[in-house]
Amino acid sequence: KNGLFFFPGKKLRMHKEKRKISETTVSPRSTSFECSNCSKDEAQSRCSRCTAVKYCSKECQKDHWVKHKTHCNEIKKKMILLEKEAAPLRNFFNKNLFKEEVGNFMRIEQTQLYCQQRFELATAFHVCGMKNNSRLALGLAVENLLDILFLNRGDYLGVRAHIPSMLFMLDEPEEAYDFLKWWQVSHQERYDYYNLDLPYCNLKGEDIFEDMSKLHLGKTHPQWLVSMYMVKYKMFQKIEKDKISYESFLLGTHPRVGEDSPIQQIGGVSVILHNIKKCFSPIDKYETIRNQTIQILKFIDSKNKYIIPGFLNYKVLLEQPNPLYVGEGGSLQDQAYGAVWFDIKHWEPVPDIFILTKELYIQIHGKVKAERDIAELPREKVSLAKVLGKAHLA
């Protein structure tokens, strides 16, 4: 009644609103987008074929077509195929499965091709977002994956592994943390995915700075830890900017350095500044998030020593033939290959993530060992693939 949901021994804030699940077409996550061609703010013109990119002018749309054409055609093709699979499910023995089987959708065999096709559409949006500088496309990918999750609570397709990194690219670390925490806690508490009366995947507004001992990260798969590391890094980046701004503000409060600052003209300045410092100082948060980032890096490293060097020297690692299997049953080298292949496209565009990660890795191991590991561990051979095609995260 009060919006609280209880796991055994835990009390979590849950979001009351239920998700409205679409059948084929999702709404954007936001309303403001950059032009995919020139990056100008508040682009208004939307590609009518794929609906996944926006432009500030017809000229930009025309200029961008050579780069966008392949992705546009792929999305359009996937949308047509998805509608073809969705049509019979709206009247399946006089029952609309999209309304009456939410939660256990894939228990009906005839829905499986639809779910796979929708996953492929989300993947096409994702690729378009990364290759075409489109926040809109990334948002559409996330929304499609969330619909698949809510249709199939047990997540038979493993789509949950893709969502945090996309939220990371959308600059939504808080939302990514809520998502990661829900799945982390639900696994620890043996959540009943078949009980549709239970709230599902709806943590909102969790404290990203909270004590991480509540998350039992020591029992977590390394790939999930990589997602948590990325989220913590994004928040660290935000807090670091706040810290720099705050320190600049403090210079303006110094009686000599900031003697010409308008801040010094405020009446009762000492009392006001005391309260400002008390309420808005990011210093404590900065130290907390930095320590948590190091802690997660240590968890990753303790589970698989190849992963962090693999990210820091990824070109060498990914030059090797892709392994046949990269899940928990594979070798540590194979798992590292899978983790790096899966997320390196989300690391490459992010300012300074490689620099900070190397600094923290050196802090953990010392300069000599860290640099040797970064140079040598990615060169250790992964298992040769026995089948054609790119290995997928298990």
Short mmCIF file of N, CA and C in Angstrom, two decimals, residues 40-202:
data_model
loop_
_atom_site.label_atom_id
_atom_site.label_comp_id
_atom_site.label_asym_id
_atom_site.label_seq_id
_atom_site.Cartn_x
_atom_site.Cartn_y
_atom_site.Cartn_z
N LYS A 40 24.78 19.97 -33.66
CA LYS A 40 24.08 21.16 -33.20
C LYS A 40 22.92 20.76 -32.28
N ASP A 41 22.72 21.52 -31.21
CA ASP A 41 21.66 21.21 -30.24
C ASP A 41 20.27 21.42 -30.85
N GLU A 42 19.30 20.76 -30.21
CA GLU A 42 17.89 20.93 -30.53
C GLU A 42 17.56 20.61 -31.99
N ALA A 43 18.09 19.50 -32.47
CA ALA A 43 17.74 19.05 -33.82
C ALA A 43 16.27 18.62 -33.85
N GLN A 44 15.54 19.02 -34.86
CA GLN A 44 14.10 18.78 -34.93
C GLN A 44 13.68 17.79 -36.00
N SER A 45 14.42 17.70 -37.09
CA SER A 45 14.04 16.85 -38.21
C SER A 45 14.47 15.41 -37.95
N ARG A 46 13.51 14.48 -38.06
CA ARG A 46 13.76 13.08 -37.73
C ARG A 46 13.69 12.23 -39.00
N CYS A 47 14.63 11.30 -39.14
CA CYS A 47 14.60 10.41 -40.30
C CYS A 47 13.28 9.65 -40.31
N SER A 48 12.52 9.77 -41.38
CA SER A 48 11.18 9.18 -41.43
C SER A 48 11.22 7.67 -41.65
N ARG A 49 12.33 7.13 -42.15
CA ARG A 49 12.41 5.69 -42.44
C ARG A 49 12.71 4.88 -41.18
N CYS A 50 13.76 5.28 -40.45
CA CYS A 50 14.17 4.49 -39.28
C CYS A 50 13.74 5.13 -37.97
N THR A 51 13.43 6.43 -37.98
CA THR A 51 13.02 7.21 -36.81
C THR A 51 14.11 7.26 -35.72
N ALA A 52 15.37 6.97 -36.09
CA ALA A 52 16.40 6.79 -35.07
C ALA A 52 17.45 7.89 -35.03
N VAL A 53 17.40 8.84 -35.95
CA VAL A 53 18.36 9.94 -35.94
C VAL A 53 17.63 11.25 -36.19
N LYS A 54 18.24 12.34 -35.71
CA LYS A 54 17.67 13.67 -35.92
C LYS A 54 18.70 14.61 -36.52
N TYR A 55 18.18 15.60 -37.24
CA TYR A 55 19.04 16.57 -37.92
C TYR A 55 18.52 17.98 -37.70
N CYS A 56 19.43 18.93 -37.84
CA CYS A 56 19.03 20.33 -37.67
C CYS A 56 18.54 20.94 -38.97
N SER A 57 18.84 20.26 -40.11
CA SER A 57 18.43 20.80 -41.40
C SER A 57 18.42 19.69 -42.45
N LYS A 58 17.75 19.97 -43.57
CA LYS A 58 17.73 19.01 -44.68
C LYS A 58 19.13 18.83 -45.26
N GLU A 59 19.93 19.88 -45.19
CA GLU A 59 21.29 19.80 -45.71
C GLU A 59 22.12 18.80 -44.90
N CYS A 60 21.96 18.85 -43.58
CA CYS A 60 22.70 17.92 -42.73
C CYS A 60 22.22 16.48 -42.96
N GLN A 61 20.93 16.32 -43.13
CA GLN A 61 20.38 14.99 -43.38
C GLN A 61 20.94 14.43 -44.69
N LYS A 62 21.04 15.27 -45.69
CA LYS A 62 21.56 14.83 -46.99
C LYS A 62 23.05 14.50 -46.87
N ASP A 63 23.80 15.34 -46.18
CA ASP A 63 25.23 15.11 -46.01
C ASP A 63 25.51 13.81 -45.25
N HIS A 64 24.63 13.47 -44.32
CA HIS A 64 24.86 12.33 -43.43
C HIS A 64 24.38 11.01 -44.04
N TRP A 65 23.66 11.06 -45.14
CA TRP A 65 23.02 9.87 -45.68
C TRP A 65 24.02 8.75 -46.01
N VAL A 66 25.17 9.12 -46.54
CA VAL A 66 26.17 8.11 -46.90
C VAL A 66 26.57 7.29 -45.66
N LYS A 67 26.71 7.96 -44.53
CA LYS A 67 27.08 7.28 -43.29
C LYS A 67 25.90 6.55 -42.67
N HIS A 68 24.73 7.11 -42.84
CA HIS A 68 23.54 6.58 -42.16
C HIS A 68 22.82 5.50 -42.95
N LYS A 69 23.01 5.45 -44.26
CA LYS A 69 22.21 4.62 -45.15
C LYS A 69 22.15 3.16 -44.71
N THR A 70 23.29 2.56 -44.44
CA THR A 70 23.33 1.13 -44.08
C THR A 70 22.53 0.86 -42.82
N HIS A 71 22.70 1.70 -41.81
CA HIS A 71 22.01 1.51 -40.53
C HIS A 71 20.51 1.78 -40.68
N CYS A 72 20.18 2.77 -41.47
CA CYS A 72 18.77 3.10 -41.71
C CYS A 72 18.05 1.93 -42.36
N ASN A 73 18.67 1.37 -43.39
CA ASN A 73 18.05 0.24 -44.10
C ASN A 73 17.92 -0.98 -43.19
N GLU A 74 18.92 -1.21 -42.35
CA GLU A 74 18.87 -2.36 -41.44
C GLU A 74 17.75 -2.21 -40.43
N ILE A 75 17.60 -1.02 -39.87
CA ILE A 75 16.53 -0.78 -38.89
C ILE A 75 15.17 -0.94 -39.56
N LYS A 76 15.01 -0.36 -40.75
CA LYS A 76 13.73 -0.45 -41.45
C LYS A 76 13.38 -1.90 -41.73
N LYS A 77 14.35 -2.70 -42.14
CA LYS A 77 14.12 -4.12 -42.41
C LYS A 77 13.69 -4.85 -41.13
N LYS A 78 14.36 -4.55 -40.02
CA LYS A 78 14.02 -5.21 -38.76
C LYS A 78 12.63 -4.80 -38.27
N MET A 79 12.25 -3.56 -38.51
CA MET A 79 10.93 -3.09 -38.09
C MET A 79 9.83 -3.82 -38.86
N ILE A 80 10.05 -4.06 -40.14
CA ILE A 80 9.06 -4.78 -40.95
C ILE A 80 8.94 -6.23 -40.48
N LEU A 81 10.07 -6.86 -40.22
CA LEU A 81 10.06 -8.25 -39.75
C LEU A 81 9.40 -8.37 -38.38
N LEU A 82 9.65 -7.36 -37.51
CA LEU A 82 9.04 -7.39 -36.18
C LEU A 82 7.52 -7.29 -36.26
N GLU A 83 7.03 -6.39 -37.09
CA GLU A 83 5.58 -6.25 -37.25
C GLU A 83 4.97 -7.54 -37.79
N LYS A 84 5.67 -8.22 -38.67
CA LYS A 84 5.18 -9.48 -39.21
C LYS A 84 5.04 -10.53 -38.10
N GLU A 85 6.01 -10.56 -37.17
CA GLU A 85 5.95 -11.52 -36.07
C GLU A 85 4.93 -11.12 -35.02
N ALA A 86 4.68 -9.81 -34.86
CA ALA A 86 3.77 -9.33 -33.82
C ALA A 86 2.31 -9.55 -34.20
N ALA A 87 1.98 -9.44 -35.48
CA ALA A 87 0.59 -9.48 -35.93
C ALA A 87 -0.21 -10.68 -35.41
N PRO A 88 0.26 -11.93 -35.56
CA PRO A 88 -0.55 -13.06 -35.10
C PRO A 88 -0.65 -13.15 -33.57
N LEU A 89 0.24 -12.47 -32.85
CA LEU A 89 0.21 -12.54 -31.39
C LEU A 89 -0.86 -11.63 -30.78
N ARG A 90 -1.39 -10.72 -31.60
CA ARG A 90 -2.45 -9.84 -31.11
C ARG A 90 -3.80 -10.55 -31.07
N ASN A 91 -3.90 -11.63 -31.79
CA ASN A 91 -5.15 -12.42 -31.77
C ASN A 91 -4.78 -13.91 -31.84
N PHE A 92 -4.21 -14.37 -30.75
CA PHE A 92 -3.73 -15.75 -30.66
C PHE A 92 -4.81 -16.57 -29.94
N PHE A 93 -5.59 -17.31 -30.72
CA PHE A 93 -6.74 -18.02 -30.15
C PHE A 93 -7.63 -17.07 -29.36
N ASN A 94 -7.97 -15.93 -30.03
CA ASN A 94 -8.85 -14.90 -29.45
C ASN A 94 -8.26 -14.23 -28.21
N LYS A 95 -6.95 -14.23 -28.12
CA LYS A 95 -6.31 -13.60 -26.96
C LYS A 95 -5.14 -12.73 -27.43
N ASN A 96 -5.07 -11.49 -26.92
CA ASN A 96 -3.94 -10.61 -27.22
C ASN A 96 -2.83 -10.90 -26.22
N LEU A 97 -1.79 -11.59 -26.69
CA LEU A 97 -0.72 -12.01 -25.79
C LEU A 97 0.05 -10.83 -25.19
N PHE A 98 0.04 -9.69 -25.88
CA PHE A 98 0.75 -8.52 -25.37
C PHE A 98 0.07 -7.93 -24.14
N LYS A 99 -1.19 -8.26 -23.95
CA LYS A 99 -1.91 -7.77 -22.78
C LYS A 99 -2.12 -8.85 -21.73
N GLU A 100 -2.25 -10.09 -22.16
CA GLU A 100 -2.64 -11.15 -21.22
C GLU A 100 -1.50 -12.06 -20.79
N GLU A 101 -0.33 -11.93 -21.42
CA GLU A 101 0.78 -12.81 -21.04
C GLU A 101 2.03 -12.02 -20.66
N VAL A 102 1.86 -10.79 -20.24
CA VAL A 102 3.01 -9.98 -19.83
C VAL A 102 3.66 -10.62 -18.60
N GLY A 103 4.95 -10.81 -18.68
CA GLY A 103 5.70 -11.42 -17.59
C GLY A 103 6.17 -12.81 -17.94
N ASN A 104 5.30 -13.60 -18.53
CA ASN A 104 5.66 -14.97 -18.92
C ASN A 104 5.42 -15.18 -20.42
N PHE A 105 5.71 -14.16 -21.18
CA PHE A 105 5.40 -14.13 -22.61
C PHE A 105 6.01 -15.30 -23.37
N MET A 106 7.27 -15.61 -23.09
CA MET A 106 7.98 -16.62 -23.88
C MET A 106 7.65 -18.06 -23.48
N ARG A 107 6.77 -18.23 -22.51
CA ARG A 107 6.35 -19.60 -22.20
C ARG A 107 5.51 -20.17 -23.35
N ILE A 108 5.02 -19.27 -24.21
CA ILE A 108 4.28 -19.70 -25.40
C ILE A 108 5.26 -19.73 -26.57
N GLU A 109 5.42 -20.87 -27.16
CA GLU A 109 6.45 -21.08 -28.17
C GLU A 109 6.35 -20.09 -29.33
N GLN A 110 5.14 -19.72 -29.71
CA GLN A 110 4.95 -18.86 -30.88
C GLN A 110 5.46 -17.43 -30.66
N THR A 111 5.80 -17.06 -29.44
CA THR A 111 6.31 -15.71 -29.18
C THR A 111 7.82 -15.61 -29.33
N GLN A 112 8.49 -16.72 -29.43
CA GLN A 112 9.95 -16.71 -29.36
C GLN A 112 10.61 -16.02 -30.54
N LEU A 113 10.07 -16.23 -31.74
CA LEU A 113 10.63 -15.54 -32.92
C LEU A 113 10.41 -14.03 -32.82
N TYR A 114 9.26 -13.63 -32.28
CA TYR A 114 8.99 -12.21 -32.07
C TYR A 114 10.04 -11.60 -31.14
N CYS A 115 10.31 -12.26 -30.02
CA CYS A 115 11.26 -11.74 -29.03
C CYS A 115 12.66 -11.66 -29.62
N GLN A 116 13.04 -12.67 -30.37
CA GLN A 116 14.35 -12.65 -31.02
C GLN A 116 14.44 -11.52 -32.03
N GLN A 117 13.37 -11.32 -32.78
CA GLN A 117 13.36 -10.25 -33.78
C GLN A 117 13.42 -8.88 -33.12
N ARG A 118 12.75 -8.75 -31.99
CA ARG A 118 12.78 -7.46 -31.29
C ARG A 118 14.16 -7.20 -30.70
N PHE A 119 14.81 -8.25 -30.23
CA PHE A 119 16.18 -8.13 -29.75
C PHE A 119 17.10 -7.66 -30.88
N GLU A 120 16.90 -8.20 -32.07
CA GLU A 120 17.71 -7.80 -33.21
C GLU A 120 17.44 -6.36 -33.62
N LEU A 121 16.18 -5.92 -33.49
CA LEU A 121 15.86 -4.52 -33.76
C LEU A 121 16.57 -3.61 -32.76
N ALA A 122 16.55 -3.99 -31.47
CA ALA A 122 17.24 -3.20 -30.45
C ALA A 122 18.74 -3.12 -30.76
N THR A 123 19.30 -4.23 -31.21
CA THR A 123 20.72 -4.25 -31.57
C THR A 123 21.00 -3.32 -32.74
N ALA A 124 20.10 -3.29 -33.71
CA ALA A 124 20.26 -2.39 -34.86
C ALA A 124 20.21 -0.93 -34.42
N PHE A 125 19.29 -0.60 -33.51
CA PHE A 125 19.23 0.75 -32.95
C PHE A 125 20.54 1.09 -32.22
N HIS A 126 21.02 0.12 -31.45
CA HIS A 126 22.25 0.31 -30.68
C HIS A 126 23.42 0.64 -31.60
N VAL A 127 23.60 -0.16 -32.63
CA VAL A 127 24.70 0.05 -33.58
C VAL A 127 24.55 1.42 -34.25
N CYS A 128 23.33 1.75 -34.64
CA CYS A 128 23.08 3.05 -35.26
C CYS A 128 23.45 4.18 -34.31
N GLY A 129 23.09 4.04 -33.05
CA GLY A 129 23.40 5.07 -32.06
C GLY A 129 24.89 5.29 -31.91
N MET A 130 25.65 4.19 -31.89
CA MET A 130 27.10 4.29 -31.70
C MET A 130 27.79 4.82 -32.96
N LYS A 131 27.33 4.38 -34.13
CA LYS A 131 28.00 4.74 -35.38
C LYS A 131 27.53 6.07 -35.95
N ASN A 132 26.31 6.48 -35.58
CA ASN A 132 25.72 7.68 -36.18
C ASN A 132 25.57 8.84 -35.19
N ASN A 133 26.23 8.74 -34.05
CA ASN A 133 26.17 9.82 -33.07
C ASN A 133 24.72 10.17 -32.73
N SER A 134 23.95 9.13 -32.39
CA SER A 134 22.52 9.35 -32.16
C SER A 134 22.11 8.88 -30.76
N ARG A 135 21.89 9.85 -29.90
CA ARG A 135 21.35 9.55 -28.57
C ARG A 135 19.93 8.99 -28.69
N LEU A 136 19.21 9.46 -29.69
CA LEU A 136 17.85 8.98 -29.93
C LEU A 136 17.86 7.47 -30.19
N ALA A 137 18.75 7.01 -31.07
CA ALA A 137 18.81 5.58 -31.40
C ALA A 137 19.18 4.74 -30.18
N LEU A 138 20.11 5.21 -29.36
CA LEU A 138 20.48 4.48 -28.15
C LEU A 138 19.30 4.37 -27.19
N GLY A 139 18.55 5.47 -27.07
CA GLY A 139 17.37 5.45 -26.21
C GLY A 139 16.32 4.47 -26.70
N LEU A 140 16.13 4.41 -28.01
CA LEU A 140 15.16 3.47 -28.58
C LEU A 140 15.62 2.03 -28.35
N ALA A 141 16.92 1.79 -28.42
CA ALA A 141 17.44 0.46 -28.14
C ALA A 141 17.14 0.05 -26.70
N VAL A 142 17.38 0.95 -25.75
CA VAL A 142 17.11 0.66 -24.35
C VAL A 142 15.63 0.36 -24.12
N GLU A 143 14.75 1.18 -24.70
CA GLU A 143 13.32 0.99 -24.49
C GLU A 143 12.84 -0.34 -25.06
N ASN A 144 13.36 -0.75 -26.20
CA ASN A 144 13.00 -2.06 -26.75
C ASN A 144 13.47 -3.19 -25.85
N LEU A 145 14.68 -3.07 -25.33
CA LEU A 145 15.19 -4.12 -24.44
C LEU A 145 14.39 -4.19 -23.14
N LEU A 146 13.99 -3.04 -22.63
CA LEU A 146 13.18 -3.03 -21.41
C LEU A 146 11.82 -3.68 -21.65
N ASP A 147 11.24 -3.43 -22.82
CA ASP A 147 9.97 -4.09 -23.14
C ASP A 147 10.14 -5.61 -23.18
N ILE A 148 11.24 -6.07 -23.77
CA ILE A 148 11.50 -7.51 -23.80
C ILE A 148 11.61 -8.07 -22.38
N LEU A 149 12.30 -7.33 -21.53
CA LEU A 149 12.46 -7.77 -20.14
C LEU A 149 11.12 -7.88 -19.42
N PHE A 150 10.29 -6.87 -19.60
CA PHE A 150 9.01 -6.87 -18.88
C PHE A 150 8.05 -7.91 -19.45
N LEU A 151 8.19 -8.23 -20.72
CA LEU A 151 7.39 -9.32 -21.29
C LEU A 151 7.86 -10.67 -20.76
N ASN A 152 9.16 -10.77 -20.50
CA ASN A 152 9.76 -12.04 -20.08
C ASN A 152 10.60 -11.81 -18.83
N ARG A 153 9.98 -11.91 -17.67
CA ARG A 153 10.67 -11.58 -16.43
C ARG A 153 11.93 -12.42 -16.20
N GLY A 154 11.92 -13.66 -16.66
CA GLY A 154 13.08 -14.52 -16.45
C GLY A 154 14.26 -14.17 -17.34
N ASP A 155 14.08 -13.28 -18.31
CA ASP A 155 15.12 -12.82 -19.22
C ASP A 155 15.84 -13.98 -19.90
N TYR A 156 15.08 -14.77 -20.66
CA TYR A 156 15.64 -15.94 -21.33
C TYR A 156 16.66 -15.56 -22.40
N LEU A 157 16.59 -14.33 -22.91
CA LEU A 157 17.51 -13.90 -23.96
C LEU A 157 18.75 -13.19 -23.42
N GLY A 158 18.79 -12.94 -22.12
CA GLY A 158 19.95 -12.27 -21.54
C GLY A 158 20.09 -10.81 -21.92
N VAL A 159 18.98 -10.12 -22.15
CA VAL A 159 19.07 -8.73 -22.60
C VAL A 159 19.52 -7.79 -21.49
N ARG A 160 19.38 -8.21 -20.24
CA ARG A 160 19.75 -7.32 -19.13
C ARG A 160 21.23 -6.95 -19.17
N ALA A 161 22.07 -7.82 -19.75
CA ALA A 161 23.50 -7.54 -19.81
C ALA A 161 23.82 -6.35 -20.70
N HIS A 162 22.91 -6.01 -21.63
CA HIS A 162 23.16 -4.94 -22.60
C HIS A 162 22.70 -3.57 -22.09
N ILE A 163 21.79 -3.53 -21.15
CA ILE A 163 21.15 -2.27 -20.78
C ILE A 163 22.06 -1.31 -20.01
N PRO A 164 22.79 -1.75 -18.98
CA PRO A 164 23.60 -0.78 -18.21
C PRO A 164 24.59 0.00 -19.05
N SER A 165 25.28 -0.66 -19.99
CA SER A 165 26.27 0.05 -20.80
C SER A 165 25.61 1.07 -21.72
N MET A 166 24.38 0.79 -22.17
CA MET A 166 23.67 1.77 -23.00
C MET A 166 23.25 2.97 -22.15
N LEU A 167 22.80 2.74 -20.94
CA LEU A 167 22.47 3.84 -20.05
C LEU A 167 23.72 4.65 -19.72
N PHE A 168 24.86 3.98 -19.63
CA PHE A 168 26.14 4.63 -19.43
C PHE A 168 26.42 5.59 -20.58
N MET A 169 26.20 5.13 -21.83
CA MET A 169 26.44 5.98 -22.99
C MET A 169 25.43 7.13 -23.07
N LEU A 170 24.24 6.92 -22.51
CA LEU A 170 23.21 7.96 -22.49
C LEU A 170 23.43 8.95 -21.35
N ASP A 171 24.52 8.75 -20.59
CA ASP A 171 24.83 9.61 -19.46
C ASP A 171 23.73 9.56 -18.39
N GLU A 172 23.28 8.35 -18.10
CA GLU A 172 22.26 8.12 -17.08
C GLU A 172 22.79 7.13 -16.03
N PRO A 173 23.86 7.53 -15.30
CA PRO A 173 24.45 6.58 -14.34
C PRO A 173 23.52 6.20 -13.21
N GLU A 174 22.68 7.15 -12.74
CA GLU A 174 21.77 6.82 -11.65
C GLU A 174 20.77 5.74 -12.06
N GLU A 175 20.23 5.88 -13.29
CA GLU A 175 19.28 4.88 -13.79
C GLU A 175 19.97 3.53 -13.98
N ALA A 176 21.22 3.56 -14.45
CA ALA A 176 21.97 2.32 -14.62
C ALA A 176 22.22 1.65 -13.28
N TYR A 177 22.52 2.46 -12.26
CA TYR A 177 22.76 1.89 -10.93
C TYR A 177 21.48 1.27 -10.36
N ASP A 178 20.34 1.93 -10.53
CA ASP A 178 19.07 1.36 -10.08
C ASP A 178 18.85 -0.01 -10.72
N PHE A 179 19.11 -0.08 -12.02
CA PHE A 179 18.90 -1.32 -12.77
C PHE A 179 19.84 -2.42 -12.28
N LEU A 180 21.13 -2.09 -12.15
CA LEU A 180 22.10 -3.07 -11.70
C LEU A 180 21.79 -3.56 -10.29
N LYS A 181 21.40 -2.63 -9.42
CA LYS A 181 21.12 -3.01 -8.04
C LYS A 181 19.90 -3.93 -7.96
N TRP A 182 18.86 -3.64 -8.75
CA TRP A 182 17.68 -4.49 -8.69
C TRP A 182 18.04 -5.93 -9.03
N TRP A 183 18.75 -6.12 -10.12
CA TRP A 183 19.10 -7.48 -10.52
C TRP A 183 20.06 -8.13 -9.54
N GLN A 184 20.97 -7.34 -8.99
CA GLN A 184 21.93 -7.89 -8.03
C GLN A 184 21.21 -8.39 -6.78
N VAL A 185 20.32 -7.57 -6.24
CA VAL A 185 19.60 -7.96 -5.02
C VAL A 185 18.62 -9.09 -5.31
N SER A 186 17.94 -9.03 -6.46
CA SER A 186 16.96 -10.08 -6.76
C SER A 186 17.62 -11.45 -6.86
N HIS A 187 18.82 -11.50 -7.43
CA HIS A 187 19.52 -12.78 -7.53
C HIS A 187 19.93 -13.29 -6.15
N GLN A 188 20.38 -12.37 -5.31
CA GLN A 188 20.80 -12.79 -3.96
C GLN A 188 19.62 -13.29 -3.14
N GLU A 189 18.45 -12.72 -3.36
CA GLU A 189 17.29 -13.06 -2.55
C GLU A 189 16.36 -14.06 -3.23
N ARG A 190 16.80 -14.64 -4.34
CA ARG A 190 16.02 -15.68 -5.03
C ARG A 190 14.61 -15.20 -5.37
N TYR A 191 14.55 -14.13 -6.09
CA TYR A 191 13.30 -13.53 -6.53
C TYR A 191 12.51 -14.53 -7.38
N ASP A 192 11.21 -14.58 -7.18
CA ASP A 192 10.34 -15.49 -7.92
C ASP A 192 9.85 -14.80 -9.19
N TYR A 193 10.49 -15.08 -10.32
CA TYR A 193 10.17 -14.42 -11.57
C TYR A 193 8.80 -14.83 -12.12
N TYR A 194 8.24 -15.90 -11.61
CA TYR A 194 6.94 -16.37 -12.09
C TYR A 194 5.78 -15.77 -11.29
N ASN A 195 6.09 -15.11 -10.18
CA ASN A 195 5.05 -14.47 -9.37
C ASN A 195 4.83 -13.05 -9.89
N LEU A 196 3.81 -12.88 -10.70
CA LEU A 196 3.58 -11.60 -11.36
C LEU A 196 2.99 -10.54 -10.45
N ASP A 197 2.69 -10.91 -9.20
CA ASP A 197 2.20 -9.92 -8.24
C ASP A 197 3.36 -9.13 -7.63
N LEU A 198 4.59 -9.63 -7.78
CA LEU A 198 5.75 -8.94 -7.22
C LEU A 198 6.18 -7.80 -8.13
N PRO A 199 6.59 -6.68 -7.57
CA PRO A 199 7.15 -5.60 -8.40
C PRO A 199 8.39 -6.11 -9.13
N TYR A 200 8.61 -5.57 -10.31
CA TYR A 200 9.70 -6.08 -11.15
C TYR A 200 10.57 -4.96 -11.70
N CYS A 201 11.86 -5.06 -11.45
CA CYS A 201 12.84 -4.18 -12.10
C CYS A 201 12.47 -2.71 -11.95
N ASN A 202 12.04 -2.31 -10.76
CA ASN A 202 11.54 -0.95 -10.61
C ASN A 202 12.12 -0.19 -9.42
#
